Coordinates of C-alpha atoms in Angstrom, one line a residue:
M1 CA -65.9 104.2 -83.4
A2 CA -67.5 106.7 -81.1
K3 CA -70.8 104.8 -81.5
K4 CA -69.2 101.5 -80.4
I5 CA -67.6 103.2 -77.4
I6 CA -71.0 104.6 -76.3
K7 CA -72.7 101.2 -76.8
D8 CA -70.0 99.4 -74.8
L9 CA -70.3 102.0 -72.0
L10 CA -74.1 101.6 -71.9
E11 CA -73.9 97.8 -71.7
D12 CA -71.5 97.9 -68.8
V13 CA -73.1 100.5 -66.5
L14 CA -75.3 98.1 -64.6
D15 CA -75.4 94.4 -64.1
D16 CA -78.2 92.5 -65.9
S17 CA -79.6 91.5 -62.5
I18 CA -80.8 95.2 -62.1
K19 CA -84.2 94.8 -63.7
Q20 CA -86.4 97.7 -64.7
V21 CA -90.1 97.8 -64.0
S22 CA -92.1 97.1 -67.1
G23 CA -94.7 99.4 -68.5
S24 CA -97.6 97.0 -67.6
D25 CA -96.2 96.6 -64.0
A26 CA -95.7 100.4 -63.7
A27 CA -99.3 101.1 -64.4
F28 CA -100.2 99.7 -60.9
L29 CA -97.4 101.8 -59.4
Y30 CA -98.6 105.1 -60.8
A31 CA -102.3 104.4 -60.1
E32 CA -101.6 104.5 -56.4
S33 CA -103.1 107.4 -54.5
P34 CA -103.7 108.2 -50.8
S35 CA -107.2 106.6 -51.2
S36 CA -106.1 103.8 -53.4
P37 CA -103.2 101.7 -52.3
M38 CA -102.5 99.3 -55.2
H39 CA -101.6 96.1 -53.3
I40 CA -103.1 92.6 -53.5
A41 CA -103.9 90.8 -50.3
T42 CA -104.9 87.4 -49.0
L43 CA -106.5 86.4 -45.8
T44 CA -105.4 82.8 -45.0
V45 CA -107.1 81.0 -42.1
V46 CA -104.8 78.3 -40.5
E47 CA -106.2 75.5 -38.4
D48 CA -105.2 75.3 -34.7
S49 CA -102.5 77.3 -32.9
L50 CA -99.6 77.8 -35.3
N51 CA -96.5 79.1 -33.4
F52 CA -95.6 82.6 -34.5
E53 CA -91.8 82.0 -34.2
D54 CA -92.2 78.9 -36.4
F55 CA -94.1 80.9 -39.0
K56 CA -91.5 83.6 -39.0
A57 CA -88.7 81.0 -39.3
I58 CA -90.5 79.4 -42.3
V59 CA -90.8 82.7 -44.1
A60 CA -87.1 83.5 -43.4
S61 CA -86.0 80.1 -44.7
K62 CA -87.7 80.6 -48.0
L63 CA -86.9 84.2 -48.8
H64 CA -84.1 83.2 -51.2
L65 CA -86.8 81.5 -53.3
I66 CA -88.7 84.8 -53.7
P67 CA -85.9 87.3 -54.6
K68 CA -88.2 90.3 -55.0
F69 CA -89.2 90.0 -51.3
R70 CA -85.7 91.5 -50.6
K71 CA -85.7 94.1 -53.4
R72 CA -87.1 97.6 -53.4
L73 CA -87.8 100.1 -56.1
L74 CA -85.1 102.8 -56.9
N75 CA -86.3 105.8 -58.9
V76 CA -84.4 107.2 -61.8
P77 CA -83.3 110.8 -61.1
M78 CA -86.1 113.4 -61.8
N79 CA -88.4 110.4 -62.5
L80 CA -87.3 110.3 -66.1
D81 CA -87.9 106.6 -66.6
Y82 CA -89.5 103.6 -65.0
P83 CA -87.8 102.7 -61.6
Y84 CA -85.6 99.6 -61.1
W85 CA -85.7 96.7 -58.8
V86 CA -82.6 96.7 -56.6
D87 CA -81.4 94.7 -53.5
D88 CA -82.4 96.4 -50.3
P89 CA -79.2 96.7 -48.2
N90 CA -81.2 97.5 -45.1
F91 CA -83.7 94.6 -45.4
D92 CA -85.1 93.5 -42.0
L93 CA -87.7 90.8 -41.8
D94 CA -89.1 92.3 -38.6
L95 CA -90.3 95.3 -40.6
H96 CA -92.4 93.1 -42.8
I97 CA -94.0 90.6 -40.3
N98 CA -96.4 91.9 -37.6
R99 CA -98.1 90.0 -34.8
V100 CA -101.5 91.0 -33.4
K101 CA -104.4 89.4 -31.4
L102 CA -107.9 89.5 -32.6
P103 CA -109.9 91.6 -30.1
D104 CA -113.1 90.5 -28.5
P105 CA -115.5 89.4 -29.7
S106 CA -113.1 87.2 -31.7
N107 CA -115.6 86.3 -34.4
W108 CA -115.9 86.5 -38.2
K109 CA -117.2 90.2 -38.1
T110 CA -114.2 91.3 -36.0
L111 CA -111.8 89.4 -38.2
R112 CA -113.3 91.0 -41.3
E113 CA -113.0 94.5 -39.8
M114 CA -109.4 94.0 -38.7
T115 CA -108.5 92.6 -42.2
S116 CA -110.2 95.7 -43.8
S117 CA -108.1 98.0 -41.6
I118 CA -104.9 96.2 -42.4
F119 CA -105.7 96.2 -46.1
S120 CA -106.6 99.9 -46.1
S121 CA -103.1 101.0 -45.1
P122 CA -100.5 101.5 -47.9
L123 CA -97.2 99.7 -48.2
D124 CA -94.0 101.7 -47.6
L125 CA -92.6 102.4 -51.1
R126 CA -89.2 102.8 -49.7
R127 CA -88.9 99.2 -48.7
P128 CA -89.6 95.8 -50.3
L129 CA -93.3 95.9 -51.2
W130 CA -94.9 93.3 -49.0
S131 CA -96.0 92.6 -45.5
M132 CA -97.6 89.8 -43.4
T133 CA -99.8 90.2 -40.3
F134 CA -100.1 87.2 -38.0
I135 CA -103.5 87.3 -36.3
E136 CA -103.9 85.1 -33.2
G137 CA -106.9 84.1 -31.2
L138 CA -109.7 83.2 -33.7
D139 CA -111.7 81.8 -30.8
E140 CA -115.3 82.5 -32.0
V141 CA -115.1 82.3 -35.7
S142 CA -117.7 79.8 -37.0
Q143 CA -116.5 76.6 -38.5
V144 CA -112.9 77.4 -37.4
P145 CA -111.3 75.5 -34.4
K146 CA -110.7 77.6 -31.3
G147 CA -107.2 79.1 -31.2
S148 CA -106.7 79.1 -34.9
V149 CA -104.7 81.9 -36.6
A150 CA -105.1 84.1 -39.7
I151 CA -102.5 85.6 -41.9
V152 CA -103.1 88.8 -43.9
S153 CA -100.4 89.0 -46.7
K154 CA -100.1 92.1 -48.8
V155 CA -98.0 92.4 -51.9
H156 CA -98.0 95.4 -54.2
H157 CA -99.5 94.8 -57.6
V158 CA -96.4 96.2 -59.3
M159 CA -94.7 92.9 -58.2
I160 CA -97.4 90.2 -58.9
D161 CA -100.6 89.2 -60.5
G162 CA -103.0 86.5 -59.4
S163 CA -101.2 83.6 -61.0
S164 CA -97.8 84.5 -59.7
G165 CA -99.5 85.0 -56.3
V166 CA -100.5 81.3 -56.5
G167 CA -96.9 80.5 -57.3
I168 CA -95.8 82.2 -54.0
M169 CA -98.3 80.1 -52.0
G170 CA -96.7 77.0 -53.5
I171 CA -93.4 78.2 -52.1
L172 CA -94.5 79.2 -48.6
F173 CA -97.0 76.4 -47.9
D174 CA -96.4 72.7 -47.7
K175 CA -98.3 70.1 -49.7
D176 CA -97.7 67.2 -47.3
L177 CA -98.8 66.9 -43.7
E178 CA -95.6 65.0 -42.8
D179 CA -93.5 68.2 -43.4
K180 CA -94.4 69.2 -39.8
D181 CA -91.8 66.9 -38.5
K182 CA -89.0 68.3 -40.6
K183 CA -86.6 70.8 -39.2
I184 CA -87.0 74.3 -40.5
P185 CA -83.9 75.2 -42.5
K186 CA -81.8 78.1 -41.5
P187 CA -82.1 81.2 -43.8
K188 CA -79.5 81.3 -46.6
P189 CA -77.0 84.2 -46.3
Y190 CA -78.2 87.4 -47.9
E191 CA -75.5 89.4 -49.6
P192 CA -77.1 92.4 -51.3
D193 CA -75.5 94.2 -54.2
E194 CA -74.5 97.7 -53.7
L195 CA -77.1 100.4 -54.7
P196 CA -76.3 101.8 -58.2
D197 CA -75.5 105.5 -58.3
E198 CA -77.8 108.0 -60.1
L199 CA -75.5 108.4 -63.1
S200 CA -75.6 104.7 -63.7
L201 CA -79.4 104.6 -63.5
L202 CA -79.6 107.4 -66.1
L203 CA -77.2 105.7 -68.4
K204 CA -79.0 102.4 -68.0
S205 CA -82.3 104.0 -68.9
S206 CA -80.9 105.6 -71.9
Q207 CA -79.5 102.3 -73.1
T208 CA -82.8 101.2 -74.6
F209 CA -83.3 104.4 -76.4
F210 CA -79.9 104.4 -78.0
K211 CA -80.3 100.8 -79.0
D212 CA -83.7 101.3 -80.6
P213 CA -84.8 105.0 -80.8
L214 CA -87.9 104.1 -83.0
R215 CA -89.1 101.5 -80.4
I216 CA -92.2 103.4 -79.3
P217 CA -93.7 104.2 -82.8
K218 CA -92.7 100.7 -83.9
L219 CA -94.5 98.9 -81.0
V220 CA -97.5 101.1 -81.4
G221 CA -97.6 100.4 -85.1
E222 CA -97.2 96.6 -84.6
T223 CA -99.9 96.6 -81.9
A224 CA -102.3 98.7 -84.1
F225 CA -101.8 96.4 -87.0
S226 CA -102.5 93.3 -84.9
F227 CA -105.6 95.0 -83.5
I228 CA -106.9 95.9 -87.0
K229 CA -106.1 92.3 -88.3
G230 CA -107.8 90.9 -85.2
N231 CA -111.0 92.9 -85.9
I232 CA -111.0 91.7 -89.5
Q233 CA -110.6 88.1 -88.5
T234 CA -113.4 88.5 -85.9
Q235 CA -115.8 90.0 -88.4
F236 CA -115.5 86.9 -90.6
S237 CA -115.2 84.3 -87.8
L238 CA -118.5 85.2 -86.1
K239 CA -121.8 84.0 -87.3
K240 CA -123.5 87.3 -86.3
P241 CA -122.1 90.6 -87.6
T242 CA -120.0 92.4 -85.0
K243 CA -121.8 95.3 -83.5
K244 CA -120.4 98.7 -82.9
P245 CA -118.5 99.0 -79.6
F246 CA -121.0 98.9 -76.8
S247 CA -121.4 101.8 -74.4
T248 CA -121.0 101.4 -70.6
P249 CA -123.6 102.7 -68.2
N250 CA -122.7 104.8 -65.3
T251 CA -123.2 103.1 -61.9
I252 CA -122.7 103.7 -58.2
F253 CA -119.5 101.6 -58.6
N254 CA -117.9 104.2 -60.8
N255 CA -117.4 107.2 -58.5
S256 CA -114.6 108.4 -56.3
V257 CA -113.5 105.9 -53.6
S258 CA -112.8 106.5 -49.9
P259 CA -109.7 105.3 -48.1
K260 CA -111.5 102.7 -46.0
R261 CA -111.8 99.3 -47.6
T262 CA -114.9 97.0 -47.2
W263 CA -115.1 93.4 -48.2
G264 CA -117.2 90.3 -48.0
T265 CA -117.0 86.7 -49.2
A266 CA -119.3 83.9 -50.4
I267 CA -117.9 80.4 -50.2
L268 CA -119.3 77.9 -52.8
S269 CA -118.7 74.3 -53.6
F270 CA -116.4 73.8 -56.6
E271 CA -118.0 70.5 -57.4
R272 CA -121.5 72.1 -57.5
I273 CA -120.2 74.8 -59.8
N274 CA -118.5 72.2 -62.0
T275 CA -121.7 70.2 -62.2
L276 CA -123.6 73.3 -63.5
R277 CA -120.7 73.8 -66.1
K278 CA -121.1 70.3 -67.4
L279 CA -124.9 70.4 -67.6
M280 CA -124.9 73.7 -69.5
N281 CA -121.7 73.0 -71.6
V282 CA -120.1 76.3 -70.6
S283 CA -116.9 77.2 -68.8
I284 CA -116.3 77.6 -65.1
N285 CA -115.7 81.3 -65.7
D286 CA -119.0 81.6 -67.5
I287 CA -120.7 80.2 -64.4
I288 CA -118.8 82.5 -62.0
L289 CA -119.6 85.5 -64.2
T290 CA -123.3 84.6 -64.2
I291 CA -123.4 84.2 -60.4
C292 CA -121.7 87.6 -59.9
A293 CA -124.0 89.2 -62.4
G294 CA -127.0 87.9 -60.4
G295 CA -125.7 89.3 -57.2
I296 CA -125.0 92.7 -58.8
R297 CA -128.4 92.8 -60.4
K298 CA -130.1 92.1 -57.1
Y299 CA -128.0 94.6 -55.2
L300 CA -128.6 97.5 -57.6
A301 CA -132.3 96.7 -58.1
E302 CA -132.8 96.9 -54.3
K303 CA -131.2 100.4 -54.3
E304 CA -133.2 101.4 -57.4
K305 CA -129.9 102.0 -59.2
L306 CA -130.0 99.2 -61.8
P307 CA -129.2 100.6 -65.3
V308 CA -131.3 99.5 -68.3
Q309 CA -128.1 98.7 -70.2
P310 CA -126.0 95.7 -69.1
L311 CA -123.0 96.3 -66.9
V312 CA -119.6 95.7 -68.4
A313 CA -117.1 93.6 -66.6
N314 CA -113.3 93.8 -67.0
V315 CA -112.2 90.1 -67.0
P316 CA -108.4 89.7 -66.7
I317 CA -106.9 86.9 -68.8
S318 CA -103.5 85.4 -67.9
I319 CA -101.1 85.4 -70.9
R320 CA -98.5 83.3 -69.0
V321 CA -96.9 80.5 -71.0
K322 CA -95.6 77.2 -69.5
G323 CA -93.0 77.8 -66.8
E324 CA -94.0 81.4 -66.1
K325 CA -96.4 80.8 -63.2
Q326 CA -93.9 81.6 -60.5
S327 CA -92.3 84.6 -62.3
M328 CA -93.1 87.5 -60.1
D329 CA -94.5 90.1 -62.5
N330 CA -97.8 90.9 -64.2
Q331 CA -98.6 88.8 -67.3
I332 CA -102.3 89.7 -67.9
S333 CA -104.4 91.0 -70.6
N334 CA -108.1 92.0 -70.4
M335 CA -111.4 91.1 -71.9
F336 CA -114.5 93.2 -71.6
V337 CA -117.8 91.3 -71.2
R338 CA -121.4 92.6 -70.9
I339 CA -122.6 90.5 -68.0
A340 CA -126.4 90.7 -68.8
T341 CA -127.6 92.4 -65.7
H342 CA -130.6 93.6 -67.7
I343 CA -131.7 89.9 -68.0
K344 CA -133.8 88.5 -65.2
D345 CA -133.8 84.8 -66.1
P346 CA -130.5 83.2 -64.8
I347 CA -130.2 80.7 -67.7
E348 CA -130.8 83.4 -70.3
R349 CA -128.2 85.5 -68.6
L350 CA -125.7 82.6 -68.6
E351 CA -126.3 82.0 -72.4
Y352 CA -125.9 85.7 -73.1
I353 CA -122.6 85.8 -71.1
Q354 CA -121.3 82.6 -72.8
E355 CA -121.9 84.3 -76.2
Q356 CA -120.0 87.4 -74.9
T357 CA -117.0 85.4 -73.6
N358 CA -116.8 83.3 -76.8
R359 CA -116.6 86.5 -78.9
G360 CA -114.1 88.0 -76.5
K361 CA -111.9 84.9 -76.7
T362 CA -112.0 84.9 -80.5
R363 CA -111.2 88.6 -80.6
H364 CA -108.4 88.2 -78.0
K365 CA -106.9 85.2 -79.8
A366 CA -107.0 87.1 -83.2
V367 CA -105.2 90.2 -81.8
G368 CA -102.7 88.2 -79.7
A369 CA -102.3 88.6 -76.0
K370 CA -98.6 89.4 -76.3
A371 CA -99.3 92.2 -78.8
L372 CA -101.8 93.7 -76.4
A373 CA -99.3 93.5 -73.6
K374 CA -96.7 95.4 -75.6
M375 CA -98.9 98.5 -75.7
A376 CA -98.2 99.3 -72.0
D377 CA -94.4 99.3 -72.7
A378 CA -94.9 101.4 -75.9
V379 CA -96.4 104.4 -73.9
P380 CA -93.7 107.0 -73.1
F381 CA -92.9 106.9 -69.4
G382 CA -93.5 110.6 -68.8
L383 CA -97.0 110.5 -70.4
A384 CA -98.0 107.4 -68.4
N385 CA -96.9 108.9 -65.2
L386 CA -98.5 112.2 -66.0
A387 CA -101.8 110.6 -67.1
A388 CA -102.1 108.5 -63.9
G389 CA -101.7 111.6 -61.7
L390 CA -104.0 113.9 -63.7
Y391 CA -106.8 111.3 -63.8
T392 CA -107.1 111.3 -60.0
K393 CA -106.1 114.9 -59.4
Y394 CA -108.6 116.5 -61.8
N395 CA -111.4 113.9 -61.4
I396 CA -111.3 113.1 -65.1
K397 CA -113.7 110.1 -64.6
E398 CA -116.5 112.7 -64.2
F399 CA -116.1 113.8 -67.8
H400 CA -116.6 110.4 -69.6
R401 CA -118.3 107.1 -69.2
P402 CA -116.2 104.4 -67.5
P403 CA -114.7 101.8 -69.9
F404 CA -116.1 99.1 -67.6
N405 CA -118.1 99.0 -64.4
V406 CA -116.6 96.1 -62.4
T407 CA -113.6 93.8 -62.5
I408 CA -114.3 90.1 -62.0
T409 CA -111.2 87.9 -61.9
N410 CA -111.1 84.1 -61.5
V411 CA -107.8 82.6 -60.3
P412 CA -107.6 78.7 -60.1
G413 CA -105.8 77.5 -57.0
P414 CA -104.6 74.1 -55.8
Q415 CA -107.3 71.5 -55.3
M416 CA -105.5 69.6 -52.6
P417 CA -105.1 70.8 -49.0
L418 CA -102.0 72.9 -48.1
Y419 CA -100.3 73.1 -44.7
L420 CA -98.1 75.3 -42.6
R421 CA -95.9 73.3 -40.2
G422 CA -98.5 70.6 -40.2
H423 CA -101.5 73.0 -39.7
K424 CA -104.1 72.8 -42.4
I425 CA -104.9 75.8 -44.5
L426 CA -108.7 76.0 -44.0
S427 CA -109.5 78.8 -46.4
I428 CA -107.9 81.5 -48.6
F429 CA -109.6 84.8 -49.5
G430 CA -108.3 87.3 -52.1
L431 CA -108.6 91.1 -51.6
T432 CA -107.8 93.3 -54.5
P433 CA -107.2 97.1 -55.0
V434 CA -109.9 99.6 -56.0
L435 CA -109.4 103.1 -57.3
D436 CA -111.4 106.2 -58.3
G437 CA -113.9 105.3 -61.0
F438 CA -113.6 101.6 -60.4
G439 CA -114.9 100.9 -56.9
L440 CA -115.8 97.3 -57.1
I441 CA -113.7 94.2 -57.8
I442 CA -114.7 90.6 -57.3
A443 CA -112.1 87.9 -57.0
A444 CA -113.0 84.2 -57.3
F445 CA -110.3 81.8 -55.9
S446 CA -110.6 78.0 -55.9
Y447 CA -108.9 75.9 -53.2
N448 CA -109.4 72.4 -52.0
G449 CA -112.9 71.9 -53.3
L450 CA -114.2 75.4 -52.5
V451 CA -114.5 78.6 -54.4
S452 CA -114.3 81.8 -52.4
I453 CA -115.9 84.8 -54.2
T454 CA -114.5 87.8 -52.4
T455 CA -115.8 91.3 -53.0
T456 CA -113.6 94.3 -52.4
S457 CA -114.9 97.9 -52.3
D458 CA -114.8 100.9 -50.1
A459 CA -117.0 102.4 -47.3
K460 CA -118.5 105.0 -49.6
T461 CA -119.2 102.8 -52.6
M462 CA -120.4 99.6 -50.8
P463 CA -120.7 100.0 -47.0
D464 CA -122.8 96.7 -46.9
A465 CA -120.4 94.3 -48.5
D466 CA -121.7 91.5 -46.3
K467 CA -125.2 92.0 -47.8
F468 CA -123.8 91.9 -51.3
S469 CA -122.0 88.5 -50.5
R470 CA -125.4 87.2 -49.4
Y471 CA -126.8 88.1 -52.8
I472 CA -123.9 86.3 -54.4
R473 CA -124.8 83.1 -52.6
E474 CA -128.5 83.5 -53.4
A475 CA -127.7 84.0 -57.1
A476 CA -125.7 80.8 -57.0
N477 CA -128.5 78.9 -55.4
E478 CA -131.0 80.2 -57.8
L479 CA -128.9 79.4 -60.9
E480 CA -128.3 75.9 -59.5
E481 CA -132.0 75.2 -58.8
I482 CA -133.1 76.3 -62.3
I483 CA -130.3 74.4 -64.2
L484 CA -131.0 71.2 -62.3
A485 CA -134.7 71.5 -62.9
K486 CA -134.1 72.1 -66.6
S487 CA -131.6 69.1 -66.9
K488 CA -134.2 66.7 -65.4
Q489 CA -136.7 67.8 -68.1
K490 CA -134.1 67.1 -70.8
E491 CA -133.2 63.6 -69.6
T492 CA -133.7 61.1 -72.3
T493 CA -132.6 57.4 -72.9
N494 CA -130.3 58.5 -75.8
P495 CA -126.7 57.8 -74.9
Q496 CA -124.4 60.8 -74.5
K497 CA -122.0 61.4 -77.3
I498 CA -118.2 61.6 -76.6
K499 CA -116.8 65.0 -77.4
S500 CA -113.2 64.0 -77.0
T501 CA -113.1 61.7 -80.1
P502 CA -110.8 64.2 -82.0
F503 CA -108.3 63.9 -79.2
F504 CA -108.0 60.1 -79.7
T505 CA -107.6 60.5 -83.4
N506 CA -104.8 63.0 -82.9
L507 CA -103.2 60.8 -80.2
K508 CA -103.1 57.8 -82.6
K509 CA -101.7 59.9 -85.5
F510 CA -99.0 61.4 -83.3
I511 CA -97.8 58.0 -82.0
N512 CA -97.9 56.3 -85.4
A513 CA -95.8 59.0 -86.9
D514 CA -92.8 58.3 -84.7
E515 CA -91.5 54.8 -84.2
K516 CA -89.2 55.9 -81.3
I517 CA -92.2 57.2 -79.3
K518 CA -94.2 54.1 -80.1
K519 CA -91.4 51.9 -78.8
I520 CA -91.0 53.9 -75.6
H521 CA -94.7 53.6 -74.8
L522 CA -95.5 50.1 -75.8
G523 CA -98.5 48.7 -73.6
I524 CA -102.1 49.2 -72.8
Y525 CA -103.6 52.3 -71.2
D526 CA -107.1 52.9 -69.9
F527 CA -109.0 56.2 -70.3
E528 CA -112.0 56.4 -67.9
L529 CA -114.1 59.3 -69.2
K530 CA -116.8 60.9 -67.0
L531 CA -120.0 62.0 -68.8
G532 CA -122.2 63.6 -66.1
E533 CA -123.1 60.7 -63.7
K534 CA -121.9 58.0 -66.2
K535 CA -118.5 56.7 -67.0
V536 CA -117.2 55.1 -70.2
N537 CA -113.8 53.5 -70.8
Y538 CA -111.5 53.6 -73.8
Q539 CA -108.5 51.3 -74.2
L540 CA -105.4 52.7 -75.8
D541 CA -103.3 49.7 -77.2
I542 CA -99.8 50.7 -78.4
S543 CA -98.1 47.8 -80.1
E544 CA -95.1 47.6 -82.5
K545 CA -97.4 47.1 -85.4
T546 CA -100.2 49.6 -84.7
V547 CA -102.0 51.9 -82.3
S548 CA -105.7 51.3 -81.6
V549 CA -108.3 52.9 -79.4
R550 CA -111.4 50.8 -78.5
K551 CA -114.4 51.3 -76.3
K552 CA -113.3 48.8 -73.7
K553 CA -112.1 48.7 -70.2
A554 CA -108.5 47.5 -69.8
S555 CA -108.0 45.0 -67.0
K556 CA -104.4 45.8 -66.1
P557 CA -103.3 49.0 -67.8
L558 CA -99.9 50.5 -67.4
V559 CA -101.6 53.8 -66.6
K560 CA -105.2 54.6 -65.9
I561 CA -106.3 58.1 -66.9
E562 CA -109.4 59.5 -65.1
I563 CA -110.8 62.7 -66.7
D564 CA -114.1 64.3 -67.7
D565 CA -114.9 64.0 -71.4
E566 CA -115.4 67.8 -71.4
N567 CA -112.0 68.4 -69.8
L568 CA -110.2 66.1 -72.3
F569 CA -111.9 67.9 -75.2
N570 CA -110.8 71.3 -73.7
L571 CA -107.2 70.0 -73.4
H572 CA -107.4 69.0 -77.1
K573 CA -108.7 72.5 -78.1
N574 CA -106.0 74.2 -76.0
Q575 CA -108.7 75.8 -73.8
L576 CA -107.2 74.1 -70.7
L577 CA -103.6 73.7 -69.8
L578 CA -102.4 70.2 -68.9
D579 CA -100.4 71.5 -65.9
E580 CA -103.3 73.4 -64.7
A581 CA -105.6 70.4 -65.1
M582 CA -103.2 68.3 -63.0
I583 CA -102.9 70.9 -60.2
Q584 CA -106.7 71.2 -60.0
G585 CA -107.2 67.5 -60.0
R586 CA -109.2 67.5 -63.2
I587 CA -107.0 64.7 -64.6
K588 CA -105.6 61.8 -62.6
L589 CA -102.9 59.3 -63.7
I590 CA -103.0 56.1 -61.8
G591 CA -100.0 53.8 -62.1
T592 CA -96.3 53.6 -61.1
K593 CA -94.5 56.9 -60.9
K594 CA -92.3 56.0 -63.8
N595 CA -95.1 55.0 -66.1
S596 CA -97.3 57.9 -65.1
D597 CA -94.4 60.4 -65.7
K598 CA -93.7 58.9 -69.1
F599 CA -97.4 59.1 -70.1
F600 CA -97.7 62.6 -68.8
K601 CA -94.8 63.6 -71.0
L602 CA -96.5 61.9 -74.0
L603 CA -99.7 63.8 -73.3
S604 CA -97.7 67.1 -73.2
Q605 CA -96.1 66.3 -76.5
V606 CA -99.4 65.4 -78.2
L607 CA -101.1 68.6 -77.0
E608 CA -98.2 70.8 -77.9
N609 CA -98.2 69.5 -81.4
N610 CA -102.0 69.6 -81.7

């Protein structure tokens, strides 16, 4: 009886809308120090003179779509547990949006310096953890129209990861130029909940413990078992025997960091990167890792600081499932990749990296991303908080080799232009936090046909970030030149083989197994597959009697599907998400909206049941 009364009391102390910070999110909160503010930022360049009041009104009108923008953290008394997200009763938009003018000379160098200064200052942990700085007067920035503006947005990493950051862009920015003529809606009323009292927070925090007091050892046990099982599966799945865990060299990137941030960016063509991917039959991520490794190798070699051992990159992997993209939290796991900085030849480096990423994906899949993510929540709060503080305070990094040397993250963004009140978004650059022992992070972000590879460091570790960005561009050009030359040598008259044949086999089998689905989709569809510079068409004919696929171009299909053969194969192998492929323009459905929507749903069903 007493147990039931306690349980009922615990369940009623706080509303379910009061959410606690997860263990994985809290890691970013407790890693913060005076020299390492843990926020993510973007520098967005907007064409022409966007009116500041319009911008402010746009943000105000969409705040209800981003609830955490009006929530702040509330600590549990004596910091006995992770803090909670609560409504900020004193929320004031003016405290989060600033307006400044770019000083003379108003060029790219000055903009980069101002952005570094803004990025270096921490967010106020007593308020909602975001800010936006509206920078006017970009009069002398090359390839940017005079009078354009820039927006530096900062959001604490405890709130978002890269994928959810893209989701926020989808909310704030417009996809249609015509939206400039629409009236900006008035902000929806904000009625914050009252702040919970300290006793309620303590009772709420104890609720999880009373419900499942063995949660911590159970989670650790489950995760350990998954890890052991994954190692066993990996041992038998790889052709080569798995070597002992590799050691990571010490580099100039793995020392203490200073408070002042430095950054530089290299802008590359997405199509050129994609061409290299097709020619070498690798992933976009493999190409980007190879380019970054080339830049790192050249930078360290020039300073006579290049280790004999290959550097190790921490490569974040999104573990979001369908529908989670705009969920504002961290849904990431990590893969460690040796990036072959010890190899001079760019193609050999690429092949080495591809082998590493393939092994990493196999190992990651065997362990299970969700199982890895549970580990952060399994660590007792007090230990996590204590460890984060001690690591920085006592300079523990000096007593062991770093687990990795550099973080390289690749976030796919929209491949169509975005707008703000009719003003085109010209470019988007991502800035990311660095901390003691991990003073270099490289973020690749693709948008509207371009890939920006942005390097964030600090004035002590990398004072010449602009030079490093130049090396990134040179590494990309060198890799392209060698791959194109090699592909010309390999050209033969033999026709290219279609890799996506298993997809069509699975498609026919799926439709034939369900008469209802067959009846809904009766008609002819045309798949136009791209194989390098060539195209080949396959006709899908769904009739009441049978389903057939023939190498033939359909004259009047219900829907025409344009896609690279490689991308269709990756969709079939679940190495590419259909929604992601649509956003990035890797697949196009041409037909009426009704027919296209129906066929998109069919594709989703086929791939989900693959």
